CSV table of N, CA and C in Angstrom, one decimal:
chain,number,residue,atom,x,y,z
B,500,UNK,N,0.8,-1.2,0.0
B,500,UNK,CA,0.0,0.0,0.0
B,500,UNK,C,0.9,1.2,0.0
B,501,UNK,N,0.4,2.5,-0.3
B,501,UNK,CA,1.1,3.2,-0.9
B,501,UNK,C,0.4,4.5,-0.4
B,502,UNK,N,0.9,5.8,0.2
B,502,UNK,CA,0.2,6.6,0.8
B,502,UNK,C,1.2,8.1,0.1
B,503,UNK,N,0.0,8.7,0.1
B,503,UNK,CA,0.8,10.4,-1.0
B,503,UNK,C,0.1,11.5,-0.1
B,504,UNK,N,0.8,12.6,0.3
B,504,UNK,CA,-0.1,13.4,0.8
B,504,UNK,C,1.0,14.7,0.3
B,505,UNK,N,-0.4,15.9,0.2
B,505,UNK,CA,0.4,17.2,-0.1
B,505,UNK,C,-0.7,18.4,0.1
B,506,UNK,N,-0.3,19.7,0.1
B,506,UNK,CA,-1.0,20.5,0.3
B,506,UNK,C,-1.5,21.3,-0.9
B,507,UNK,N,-2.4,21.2,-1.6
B,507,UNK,CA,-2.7,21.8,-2.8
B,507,UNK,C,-3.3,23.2,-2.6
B,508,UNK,N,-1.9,24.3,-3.1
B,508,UNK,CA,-2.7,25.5,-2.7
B,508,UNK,C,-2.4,26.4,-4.3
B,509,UNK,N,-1.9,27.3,-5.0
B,509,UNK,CA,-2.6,27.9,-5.7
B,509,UNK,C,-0.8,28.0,-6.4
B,510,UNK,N,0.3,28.2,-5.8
B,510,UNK,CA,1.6,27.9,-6.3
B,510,UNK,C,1.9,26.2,-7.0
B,511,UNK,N,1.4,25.4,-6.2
B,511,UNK,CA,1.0,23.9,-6.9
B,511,UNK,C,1.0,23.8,-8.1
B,512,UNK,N,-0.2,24.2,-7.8
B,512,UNK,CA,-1.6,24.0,-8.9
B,512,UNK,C,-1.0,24.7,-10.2
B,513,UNK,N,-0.5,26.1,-10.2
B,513,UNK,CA,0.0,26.7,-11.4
B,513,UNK,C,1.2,26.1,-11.6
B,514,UNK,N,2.0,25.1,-11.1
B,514,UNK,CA,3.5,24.7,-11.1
B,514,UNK,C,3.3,23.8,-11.9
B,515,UNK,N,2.1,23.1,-11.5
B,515,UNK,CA,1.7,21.5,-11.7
B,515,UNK,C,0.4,22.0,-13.6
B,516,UNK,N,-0.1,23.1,-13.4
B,516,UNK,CA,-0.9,22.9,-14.7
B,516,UNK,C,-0.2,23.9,-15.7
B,517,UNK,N,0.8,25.0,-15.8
B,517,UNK,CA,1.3,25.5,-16.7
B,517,UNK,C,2.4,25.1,-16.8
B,518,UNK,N,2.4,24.9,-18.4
B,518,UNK,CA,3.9,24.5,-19.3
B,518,UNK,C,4.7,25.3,-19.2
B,519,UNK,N,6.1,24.4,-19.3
B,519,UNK,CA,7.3,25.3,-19.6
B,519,UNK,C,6.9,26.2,-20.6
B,520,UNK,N,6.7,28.0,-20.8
B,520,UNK,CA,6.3,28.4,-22.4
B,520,UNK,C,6.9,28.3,-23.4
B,521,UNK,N,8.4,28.3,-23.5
B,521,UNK,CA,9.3,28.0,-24.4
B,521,UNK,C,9.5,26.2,-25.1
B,522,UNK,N,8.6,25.4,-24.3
B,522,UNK,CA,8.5,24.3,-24.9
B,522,UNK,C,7.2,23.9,-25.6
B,523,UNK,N,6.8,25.0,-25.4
B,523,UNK,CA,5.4,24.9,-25.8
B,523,UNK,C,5.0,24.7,-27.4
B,524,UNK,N,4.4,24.2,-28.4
B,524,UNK,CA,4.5,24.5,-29.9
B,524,UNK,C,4.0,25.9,-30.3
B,525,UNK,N,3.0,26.0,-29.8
B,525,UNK,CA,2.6,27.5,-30.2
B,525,UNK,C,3.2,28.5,-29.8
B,526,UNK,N,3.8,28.4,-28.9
B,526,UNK,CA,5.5,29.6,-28.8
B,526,UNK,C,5.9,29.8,-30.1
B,527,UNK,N,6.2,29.1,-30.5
B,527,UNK,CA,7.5,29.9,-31.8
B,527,UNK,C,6.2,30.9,-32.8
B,528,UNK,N,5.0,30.4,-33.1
B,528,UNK,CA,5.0,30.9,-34.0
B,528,UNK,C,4.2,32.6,-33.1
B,529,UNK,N,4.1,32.5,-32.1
B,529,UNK,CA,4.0,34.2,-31.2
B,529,UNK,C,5.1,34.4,-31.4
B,530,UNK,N,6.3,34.0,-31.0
B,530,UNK,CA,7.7,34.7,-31.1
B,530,UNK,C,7.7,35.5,-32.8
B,531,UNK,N,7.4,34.7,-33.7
B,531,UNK,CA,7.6,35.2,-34.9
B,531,UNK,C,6.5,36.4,-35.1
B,532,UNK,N,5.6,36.5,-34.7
B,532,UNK,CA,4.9,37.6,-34.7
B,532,UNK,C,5.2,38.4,-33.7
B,533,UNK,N,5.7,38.5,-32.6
B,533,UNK,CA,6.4,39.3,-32.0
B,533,UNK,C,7.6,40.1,-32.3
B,534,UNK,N,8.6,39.3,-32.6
B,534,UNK,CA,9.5,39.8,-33.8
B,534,UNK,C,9.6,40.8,-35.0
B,535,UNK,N,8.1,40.1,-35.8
B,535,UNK,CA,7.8,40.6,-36.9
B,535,UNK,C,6.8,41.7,-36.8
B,536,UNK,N,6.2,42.1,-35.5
B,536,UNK,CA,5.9,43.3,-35.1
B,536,UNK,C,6.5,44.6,-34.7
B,537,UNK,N,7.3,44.1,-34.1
B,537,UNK,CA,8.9,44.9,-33.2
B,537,UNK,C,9.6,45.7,-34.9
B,538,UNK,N,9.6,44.8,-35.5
B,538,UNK,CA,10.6,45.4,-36.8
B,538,UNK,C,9.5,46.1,-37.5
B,539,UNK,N,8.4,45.8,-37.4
B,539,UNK,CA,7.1,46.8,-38.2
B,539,UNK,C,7.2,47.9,-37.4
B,540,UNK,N,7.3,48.0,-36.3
B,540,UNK,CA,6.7,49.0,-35.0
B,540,UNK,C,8.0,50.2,-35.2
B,541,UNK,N,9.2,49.7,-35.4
B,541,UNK,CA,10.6,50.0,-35.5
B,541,UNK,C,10.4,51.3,-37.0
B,542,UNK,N,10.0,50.1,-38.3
B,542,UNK,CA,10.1,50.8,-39.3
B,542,UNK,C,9.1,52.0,-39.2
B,543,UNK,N,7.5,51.8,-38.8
B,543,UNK,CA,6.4,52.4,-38.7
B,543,UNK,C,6.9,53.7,-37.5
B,544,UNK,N,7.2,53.6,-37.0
B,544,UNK,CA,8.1,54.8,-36.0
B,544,UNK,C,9.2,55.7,-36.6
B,545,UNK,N,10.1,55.0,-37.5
B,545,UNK,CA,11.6,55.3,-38.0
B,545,UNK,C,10.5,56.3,-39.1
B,546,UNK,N,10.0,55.4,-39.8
B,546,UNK,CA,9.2,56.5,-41.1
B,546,UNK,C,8.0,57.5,-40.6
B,547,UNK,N,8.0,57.8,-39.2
B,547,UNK,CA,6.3,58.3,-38.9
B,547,UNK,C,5.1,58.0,-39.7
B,548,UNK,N,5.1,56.9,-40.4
B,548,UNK,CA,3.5,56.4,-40.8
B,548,UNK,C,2.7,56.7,-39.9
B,549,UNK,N,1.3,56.5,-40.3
B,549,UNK,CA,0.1,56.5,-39.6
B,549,UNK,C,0.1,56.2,-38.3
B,550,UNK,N,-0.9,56.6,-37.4
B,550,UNK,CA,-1.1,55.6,-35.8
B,550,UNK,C,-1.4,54.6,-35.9
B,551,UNK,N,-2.4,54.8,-37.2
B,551,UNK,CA,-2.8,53.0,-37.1
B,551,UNK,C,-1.7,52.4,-37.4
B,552,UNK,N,-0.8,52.3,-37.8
B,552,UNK,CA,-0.1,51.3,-38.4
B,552,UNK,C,0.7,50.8,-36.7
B,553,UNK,N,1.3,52.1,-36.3
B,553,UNK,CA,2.0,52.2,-35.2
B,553,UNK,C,1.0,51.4,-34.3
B,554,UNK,N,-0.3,51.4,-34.4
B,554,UNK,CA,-1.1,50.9,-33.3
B,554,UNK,C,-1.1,49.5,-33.3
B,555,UNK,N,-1.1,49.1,-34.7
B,555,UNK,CA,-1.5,48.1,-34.8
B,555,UNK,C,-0.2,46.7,-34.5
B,556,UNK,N,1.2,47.2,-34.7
B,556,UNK,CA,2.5,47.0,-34.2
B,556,UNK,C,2.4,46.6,-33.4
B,557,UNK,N,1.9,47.6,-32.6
B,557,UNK,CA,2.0,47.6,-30.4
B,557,UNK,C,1.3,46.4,-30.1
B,558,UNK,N,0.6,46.5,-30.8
B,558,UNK,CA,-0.8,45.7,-30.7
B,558,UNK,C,-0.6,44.3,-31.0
B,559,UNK,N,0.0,43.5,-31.7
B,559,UNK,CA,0.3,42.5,-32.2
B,559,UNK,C,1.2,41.7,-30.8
B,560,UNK,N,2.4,43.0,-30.8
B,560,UNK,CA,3.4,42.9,-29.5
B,560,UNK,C,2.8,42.3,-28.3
B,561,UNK,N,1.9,43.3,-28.3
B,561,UNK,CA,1.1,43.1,-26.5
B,561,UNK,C,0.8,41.6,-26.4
B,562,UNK,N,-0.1,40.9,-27.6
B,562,UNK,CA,-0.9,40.2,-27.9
B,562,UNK,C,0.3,39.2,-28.1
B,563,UNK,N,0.6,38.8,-29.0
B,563,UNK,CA,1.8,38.2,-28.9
B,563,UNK,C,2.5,37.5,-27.5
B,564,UNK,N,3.1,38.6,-26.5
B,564,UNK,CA,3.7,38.4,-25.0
B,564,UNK,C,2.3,37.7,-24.1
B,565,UNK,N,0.9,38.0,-24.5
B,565,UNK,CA,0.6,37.7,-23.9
B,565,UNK,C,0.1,36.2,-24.0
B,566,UNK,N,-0.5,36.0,-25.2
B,566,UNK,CA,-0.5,34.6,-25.8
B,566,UNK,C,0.7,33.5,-25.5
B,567,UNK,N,1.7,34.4,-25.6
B,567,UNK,CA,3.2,33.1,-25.8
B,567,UNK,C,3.3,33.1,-23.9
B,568,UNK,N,3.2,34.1,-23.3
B,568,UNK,CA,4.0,33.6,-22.0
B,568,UNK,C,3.0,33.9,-21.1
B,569,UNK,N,1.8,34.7,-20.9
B,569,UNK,CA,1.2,35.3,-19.8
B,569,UNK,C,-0.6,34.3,-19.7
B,570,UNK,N,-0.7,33.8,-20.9
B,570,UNK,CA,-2.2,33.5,-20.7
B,570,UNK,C,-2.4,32.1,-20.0
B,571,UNK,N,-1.2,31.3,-20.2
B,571,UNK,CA,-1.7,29.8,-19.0
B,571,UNK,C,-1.3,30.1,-18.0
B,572,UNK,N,-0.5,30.5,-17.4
B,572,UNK,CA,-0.6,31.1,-16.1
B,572,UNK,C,-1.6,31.5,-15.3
B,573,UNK,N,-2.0,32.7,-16.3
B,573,UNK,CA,-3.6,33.7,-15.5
B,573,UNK,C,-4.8,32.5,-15.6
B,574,UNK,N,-4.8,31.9,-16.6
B,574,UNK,CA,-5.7,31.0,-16.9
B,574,UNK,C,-5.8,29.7,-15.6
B,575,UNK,N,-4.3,29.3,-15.4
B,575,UNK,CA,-4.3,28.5,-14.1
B,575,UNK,C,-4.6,29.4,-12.7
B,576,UNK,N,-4.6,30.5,-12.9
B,576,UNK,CA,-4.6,31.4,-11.4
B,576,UNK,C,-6.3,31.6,-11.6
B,577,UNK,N,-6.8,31.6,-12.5
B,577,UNK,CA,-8.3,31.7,-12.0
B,577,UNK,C,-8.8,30.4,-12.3
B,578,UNK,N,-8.9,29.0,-12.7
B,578,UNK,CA,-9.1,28.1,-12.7
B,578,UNK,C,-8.3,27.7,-10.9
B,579,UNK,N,-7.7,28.3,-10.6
B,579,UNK,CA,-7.4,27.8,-9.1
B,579,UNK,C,-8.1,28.4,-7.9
B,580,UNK,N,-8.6,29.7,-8.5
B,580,UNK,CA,-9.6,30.5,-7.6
B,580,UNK,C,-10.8,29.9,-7.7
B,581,UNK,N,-11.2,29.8,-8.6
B,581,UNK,CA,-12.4,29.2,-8.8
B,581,UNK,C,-13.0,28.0,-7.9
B,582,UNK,N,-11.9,27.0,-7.9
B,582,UNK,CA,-12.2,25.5,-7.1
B,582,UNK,C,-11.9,26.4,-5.7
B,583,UNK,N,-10.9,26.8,-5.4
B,583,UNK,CA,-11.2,27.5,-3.5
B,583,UNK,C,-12.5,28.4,-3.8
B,584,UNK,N,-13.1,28.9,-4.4
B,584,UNK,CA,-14.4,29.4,-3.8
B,584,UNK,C,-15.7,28.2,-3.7
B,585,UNK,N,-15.3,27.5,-4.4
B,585,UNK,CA,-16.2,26.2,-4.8
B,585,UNK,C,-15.9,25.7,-3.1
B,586,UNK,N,-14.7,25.7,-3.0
B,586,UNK,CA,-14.3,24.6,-1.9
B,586,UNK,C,-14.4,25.5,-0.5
B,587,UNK,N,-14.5,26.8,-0.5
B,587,UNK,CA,-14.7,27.5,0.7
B,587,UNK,C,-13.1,27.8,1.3
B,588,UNK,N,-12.2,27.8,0.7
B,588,UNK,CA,-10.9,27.6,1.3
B,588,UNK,C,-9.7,28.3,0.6
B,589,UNK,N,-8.8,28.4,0.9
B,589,UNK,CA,-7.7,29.1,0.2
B,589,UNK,C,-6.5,28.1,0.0
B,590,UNK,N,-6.4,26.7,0.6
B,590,UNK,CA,-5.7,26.0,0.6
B,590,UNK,C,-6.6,24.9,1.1
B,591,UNK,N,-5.8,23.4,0.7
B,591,UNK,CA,-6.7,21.8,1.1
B,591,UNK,C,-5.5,20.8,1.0
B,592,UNK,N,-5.5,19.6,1.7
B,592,UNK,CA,-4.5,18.8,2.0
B,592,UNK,C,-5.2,17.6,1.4
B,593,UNK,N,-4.5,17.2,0.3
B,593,UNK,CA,-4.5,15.9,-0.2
B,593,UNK,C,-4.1,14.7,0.0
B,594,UNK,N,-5.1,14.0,0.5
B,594,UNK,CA,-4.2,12.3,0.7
B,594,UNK,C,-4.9,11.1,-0.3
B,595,UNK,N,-4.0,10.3,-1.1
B,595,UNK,CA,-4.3,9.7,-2.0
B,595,UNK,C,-3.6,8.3,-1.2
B,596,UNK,N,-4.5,7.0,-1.2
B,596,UNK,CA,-3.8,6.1,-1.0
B,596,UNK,C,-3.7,5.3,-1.9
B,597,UNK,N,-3.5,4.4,-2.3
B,597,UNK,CA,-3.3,3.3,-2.8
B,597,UNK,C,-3.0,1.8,-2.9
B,598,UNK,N,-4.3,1.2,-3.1
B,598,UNK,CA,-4.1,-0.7,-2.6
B,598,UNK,C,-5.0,-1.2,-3.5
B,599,UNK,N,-5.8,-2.0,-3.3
B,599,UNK,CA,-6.5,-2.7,-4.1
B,599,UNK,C,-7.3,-1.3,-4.9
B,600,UNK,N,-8.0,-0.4,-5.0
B,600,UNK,CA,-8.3,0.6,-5.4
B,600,UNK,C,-7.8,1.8,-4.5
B,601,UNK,N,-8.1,3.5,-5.6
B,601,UNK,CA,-7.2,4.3,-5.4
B,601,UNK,C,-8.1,5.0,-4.3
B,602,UNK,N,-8.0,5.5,-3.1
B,602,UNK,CA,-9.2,6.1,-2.2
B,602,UNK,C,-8.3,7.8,-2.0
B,603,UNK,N,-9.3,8.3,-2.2
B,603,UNK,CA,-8.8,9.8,-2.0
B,603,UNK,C,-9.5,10.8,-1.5
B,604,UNK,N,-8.8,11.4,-0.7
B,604,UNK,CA,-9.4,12.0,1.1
B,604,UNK,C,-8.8,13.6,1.0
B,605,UNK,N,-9.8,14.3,1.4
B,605,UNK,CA,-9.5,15.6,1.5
B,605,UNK,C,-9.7,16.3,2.5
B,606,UNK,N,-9.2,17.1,2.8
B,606,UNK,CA,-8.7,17.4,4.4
B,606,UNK,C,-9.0,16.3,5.4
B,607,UNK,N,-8.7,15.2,5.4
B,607,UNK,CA,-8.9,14.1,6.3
B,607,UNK,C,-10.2,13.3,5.9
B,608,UNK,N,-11.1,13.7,5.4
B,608,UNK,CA,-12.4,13.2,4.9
B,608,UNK,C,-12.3,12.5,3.5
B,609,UNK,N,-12.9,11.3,3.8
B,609,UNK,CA,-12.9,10.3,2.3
B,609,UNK,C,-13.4,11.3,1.2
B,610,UNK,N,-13.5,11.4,-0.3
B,610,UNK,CA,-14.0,11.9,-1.1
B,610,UNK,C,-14.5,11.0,-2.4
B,611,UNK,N,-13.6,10.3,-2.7
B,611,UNK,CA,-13.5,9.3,-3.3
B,611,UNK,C,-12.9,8.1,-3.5
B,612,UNK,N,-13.4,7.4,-4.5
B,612,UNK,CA,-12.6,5.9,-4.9
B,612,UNK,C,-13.0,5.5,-6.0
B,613,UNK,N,-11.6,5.1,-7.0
B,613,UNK,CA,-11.3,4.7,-7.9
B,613,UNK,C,-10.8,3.5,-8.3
B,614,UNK,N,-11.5,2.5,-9.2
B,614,UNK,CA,-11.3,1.6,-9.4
B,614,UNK,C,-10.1,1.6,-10.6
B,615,UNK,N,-8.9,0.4,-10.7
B,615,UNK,CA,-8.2,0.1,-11.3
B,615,UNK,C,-8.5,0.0,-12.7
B,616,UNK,N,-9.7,-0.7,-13.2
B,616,UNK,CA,-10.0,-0.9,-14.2
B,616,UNK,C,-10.8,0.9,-15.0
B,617,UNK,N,-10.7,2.2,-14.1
B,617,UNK,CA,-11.1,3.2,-14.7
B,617,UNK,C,-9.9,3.8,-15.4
B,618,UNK,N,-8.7,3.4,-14.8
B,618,UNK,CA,-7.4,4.2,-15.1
B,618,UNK,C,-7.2,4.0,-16.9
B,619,UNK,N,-6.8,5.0,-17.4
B,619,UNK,CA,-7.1,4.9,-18.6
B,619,UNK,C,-4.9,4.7,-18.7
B,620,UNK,N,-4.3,5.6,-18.6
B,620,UNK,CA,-2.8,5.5,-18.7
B,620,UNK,C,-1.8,6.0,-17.0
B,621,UNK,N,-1.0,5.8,-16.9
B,621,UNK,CA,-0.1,6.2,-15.6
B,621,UNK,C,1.0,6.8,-16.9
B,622,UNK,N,1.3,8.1,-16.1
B,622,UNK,CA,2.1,9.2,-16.4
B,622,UNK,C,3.1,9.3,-15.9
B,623,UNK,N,4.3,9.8,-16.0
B,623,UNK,CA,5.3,10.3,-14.7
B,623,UNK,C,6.0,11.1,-14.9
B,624,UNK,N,6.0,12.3,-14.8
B,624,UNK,CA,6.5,13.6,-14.5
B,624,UNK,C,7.9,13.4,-13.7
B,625,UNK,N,8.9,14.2,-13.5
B,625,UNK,CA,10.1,14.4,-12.8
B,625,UNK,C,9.6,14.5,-11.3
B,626,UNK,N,8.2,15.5,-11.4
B,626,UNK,CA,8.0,15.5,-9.6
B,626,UNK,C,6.7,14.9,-9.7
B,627,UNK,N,6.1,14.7,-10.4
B,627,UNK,CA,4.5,13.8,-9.9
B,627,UNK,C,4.6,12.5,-10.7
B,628,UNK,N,3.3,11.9,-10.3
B,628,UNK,CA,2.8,10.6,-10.9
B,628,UNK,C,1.2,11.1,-11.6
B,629,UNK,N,0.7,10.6,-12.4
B,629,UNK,CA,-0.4,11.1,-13.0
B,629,UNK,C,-1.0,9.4,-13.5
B,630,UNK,N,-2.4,9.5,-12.6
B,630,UNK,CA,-3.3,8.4,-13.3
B,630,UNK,C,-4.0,8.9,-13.9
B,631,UNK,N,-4.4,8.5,-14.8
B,631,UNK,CA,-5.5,9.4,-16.0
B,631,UNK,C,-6.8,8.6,-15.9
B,632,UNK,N,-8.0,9.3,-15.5
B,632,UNK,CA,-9.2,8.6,-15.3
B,632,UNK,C,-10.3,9.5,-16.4
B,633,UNK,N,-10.8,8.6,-17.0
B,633,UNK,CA,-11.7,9.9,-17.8
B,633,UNK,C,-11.5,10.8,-18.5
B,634,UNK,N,-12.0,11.9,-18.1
B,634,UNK,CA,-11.0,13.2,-18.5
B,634,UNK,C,-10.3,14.2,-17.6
B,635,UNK,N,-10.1,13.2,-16.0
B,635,UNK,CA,-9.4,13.7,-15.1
B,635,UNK,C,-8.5,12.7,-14.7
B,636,UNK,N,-7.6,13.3,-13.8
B,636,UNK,CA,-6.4,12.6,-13.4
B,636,UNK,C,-6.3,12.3,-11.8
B,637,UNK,N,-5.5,11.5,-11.2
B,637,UNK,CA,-5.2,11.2,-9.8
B,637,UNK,C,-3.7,11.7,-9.9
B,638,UNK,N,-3.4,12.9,-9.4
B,638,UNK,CA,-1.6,13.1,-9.1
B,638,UNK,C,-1.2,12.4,-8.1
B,639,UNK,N,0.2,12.3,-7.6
B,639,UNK,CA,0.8,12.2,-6.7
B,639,UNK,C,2.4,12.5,-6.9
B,640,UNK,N,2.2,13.5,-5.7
B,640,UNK,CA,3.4,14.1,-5.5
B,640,UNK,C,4.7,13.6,-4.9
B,641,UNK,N,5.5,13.4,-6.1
B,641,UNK,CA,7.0,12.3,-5.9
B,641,UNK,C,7.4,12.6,-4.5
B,642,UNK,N,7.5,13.9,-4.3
B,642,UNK,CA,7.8,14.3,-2.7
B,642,UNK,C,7.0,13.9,-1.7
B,643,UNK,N,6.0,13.5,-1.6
B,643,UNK,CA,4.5,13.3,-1.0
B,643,UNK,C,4.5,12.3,-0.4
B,644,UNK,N,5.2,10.9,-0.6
B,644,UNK,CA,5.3,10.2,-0.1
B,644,UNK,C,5.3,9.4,0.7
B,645,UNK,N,4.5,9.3,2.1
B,645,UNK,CA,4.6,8.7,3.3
B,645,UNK,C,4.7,7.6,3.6
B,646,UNK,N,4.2,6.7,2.6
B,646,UNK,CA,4.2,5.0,2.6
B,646,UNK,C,4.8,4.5,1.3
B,647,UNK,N,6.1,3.9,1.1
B,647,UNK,CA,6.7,4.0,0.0
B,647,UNK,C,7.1,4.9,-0.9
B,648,UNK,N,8.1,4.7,-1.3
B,648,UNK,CA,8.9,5.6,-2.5
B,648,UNK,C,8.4,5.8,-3.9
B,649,UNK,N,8.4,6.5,-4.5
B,649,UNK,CA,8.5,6.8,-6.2
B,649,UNK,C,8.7,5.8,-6.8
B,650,UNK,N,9.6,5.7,-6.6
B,650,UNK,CA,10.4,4.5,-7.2
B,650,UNK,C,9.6,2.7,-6.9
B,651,UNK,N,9.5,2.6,-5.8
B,651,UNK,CA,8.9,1.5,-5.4
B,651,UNK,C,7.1,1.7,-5.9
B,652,UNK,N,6.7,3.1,-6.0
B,652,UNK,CA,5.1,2.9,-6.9
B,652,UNK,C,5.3,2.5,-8.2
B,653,UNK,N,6.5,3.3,-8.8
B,653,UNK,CA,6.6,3.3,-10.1
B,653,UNK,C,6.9,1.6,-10.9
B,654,UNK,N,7.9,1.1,-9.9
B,654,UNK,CA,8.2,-0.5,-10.1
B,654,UNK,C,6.2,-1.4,-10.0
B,655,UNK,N,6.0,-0.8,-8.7
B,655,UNK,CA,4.1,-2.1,-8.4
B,655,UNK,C,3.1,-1.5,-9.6
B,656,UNK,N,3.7,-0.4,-9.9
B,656,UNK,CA,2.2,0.1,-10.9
B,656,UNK,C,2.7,-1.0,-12.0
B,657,UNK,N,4.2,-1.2,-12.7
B,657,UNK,CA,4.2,-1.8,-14.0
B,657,UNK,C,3.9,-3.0,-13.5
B,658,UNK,N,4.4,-3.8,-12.2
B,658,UNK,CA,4.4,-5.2,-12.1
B,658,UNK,C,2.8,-5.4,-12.0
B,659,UNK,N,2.3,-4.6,-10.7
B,659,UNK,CA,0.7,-5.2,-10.7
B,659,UNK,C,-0.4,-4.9,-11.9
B,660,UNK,N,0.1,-4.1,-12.6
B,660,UNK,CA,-1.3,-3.6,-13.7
B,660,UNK,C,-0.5,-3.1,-14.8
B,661,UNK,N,0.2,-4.3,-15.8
B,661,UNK,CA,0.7,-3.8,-16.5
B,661,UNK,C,-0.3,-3.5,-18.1
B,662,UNK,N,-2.0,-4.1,-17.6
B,662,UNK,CA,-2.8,-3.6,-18.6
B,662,UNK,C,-2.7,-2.2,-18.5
B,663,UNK,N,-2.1,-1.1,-17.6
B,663,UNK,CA,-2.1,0.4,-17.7
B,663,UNK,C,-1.2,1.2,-18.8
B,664,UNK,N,-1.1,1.5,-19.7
B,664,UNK,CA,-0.5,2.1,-20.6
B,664,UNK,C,0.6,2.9,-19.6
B,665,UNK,N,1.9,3.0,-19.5
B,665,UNK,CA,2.9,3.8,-18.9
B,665,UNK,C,3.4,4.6,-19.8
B,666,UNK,N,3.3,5.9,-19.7
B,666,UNK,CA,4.4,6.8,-20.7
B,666,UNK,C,5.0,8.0,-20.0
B,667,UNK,N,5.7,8.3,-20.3
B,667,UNK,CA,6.2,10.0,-20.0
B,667,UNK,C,5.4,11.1,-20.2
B,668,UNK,N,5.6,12.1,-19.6
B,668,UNK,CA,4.9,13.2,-19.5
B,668,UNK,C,5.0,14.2,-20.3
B,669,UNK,N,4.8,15.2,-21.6
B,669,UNK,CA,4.7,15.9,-22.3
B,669,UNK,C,6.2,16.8,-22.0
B,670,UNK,N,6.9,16.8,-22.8
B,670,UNK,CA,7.9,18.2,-22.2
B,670,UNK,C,7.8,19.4,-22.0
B,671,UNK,N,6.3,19.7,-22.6
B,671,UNK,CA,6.2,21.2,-22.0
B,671,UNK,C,5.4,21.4,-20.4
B,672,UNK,N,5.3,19.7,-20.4
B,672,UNK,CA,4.8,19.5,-18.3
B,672,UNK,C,5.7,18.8,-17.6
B,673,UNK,N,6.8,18.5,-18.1
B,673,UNK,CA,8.2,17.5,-17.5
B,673,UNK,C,8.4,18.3,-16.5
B,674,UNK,N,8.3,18.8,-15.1
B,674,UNK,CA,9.0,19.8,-14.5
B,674,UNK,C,8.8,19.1,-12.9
């Protein structure tokens, strides 16, 4: 049996759901319009063209920085506000155990349980574990660990249930 516990508060949660941006695919092609705005904004300035033109430069720029590096972030910062007002709380302590099925308890109180046969794939991140259920997941935090190690889940997941698909975790969520 296998015991995970962590405090899921709002640094987590954005650590754990926003990608590296620079690994991202849709990065490069904002960079390129960022770029390619900068040198419009440059020339559109250098020649005093119109405002629009100049506006519309700035405008691409703004849009651009914000798309490539600022929108999963904000996007995880109110997707994490959202569940604490849902939940009444500003922080919650997670414990996931694991044995014959996955039982998972929040702030000390059961919440759920998950059977083996719902797990669609097991994930594994550098610092989490990820079971994929549906179109949600069970984490567990590599650090979290109170009743065995990473290493020793990662060995029982492949030996006991090797019907679970095992793969690696995306590199723009490897962290």
């Amino acid at each position: 049996m296998f015991e995970n516990e962590y405090k899921m508060d709002i640094r987590r949660y954005q650590r754990w759901t926003t990608p590296i941006f620079y690994k991202v695919a849709s990065f490069w092609p904002w960079l390129f319009i960022f770029v390619l705005s900068s040198v419009g904004a440059f020339i559109f300035y250098k020649n005093d063209l119109s405002i629009r033109w100049k506006s519309l430069a700035l405008m691409l720029m703004l849009i651009s920085v914000y798309r490539s590096i600022l929108f999963r972030p904000m996007l995880a910062g109110k997707q994490f506000k959202l569940m604490r007002v849902q939940k009444g709380k500003k922080f919650w302590n997670c414990k996931v155990v694991v044995g014959n099925t996955i039982r998972l308890y929040e702030d000390g109180e059961f919440s759920n349980e998950i059977f083996f046969k719902q797990v669609k794939k097991f994930v594994e991140a550098r610092s989490y574990f990820d079971l994929a259920v549906d179109n949600d997941f069970v984490r567990l935090d590599k650090a979290g660990f109170t009743k065995g190690t990473p290493e020793e889940f990662r060995e029982w997941m492949l030996k006991e249930h090797p019907e679970i698909p095992y793969e690696k975790e995306k590199k723009e969520f490897d962290k």
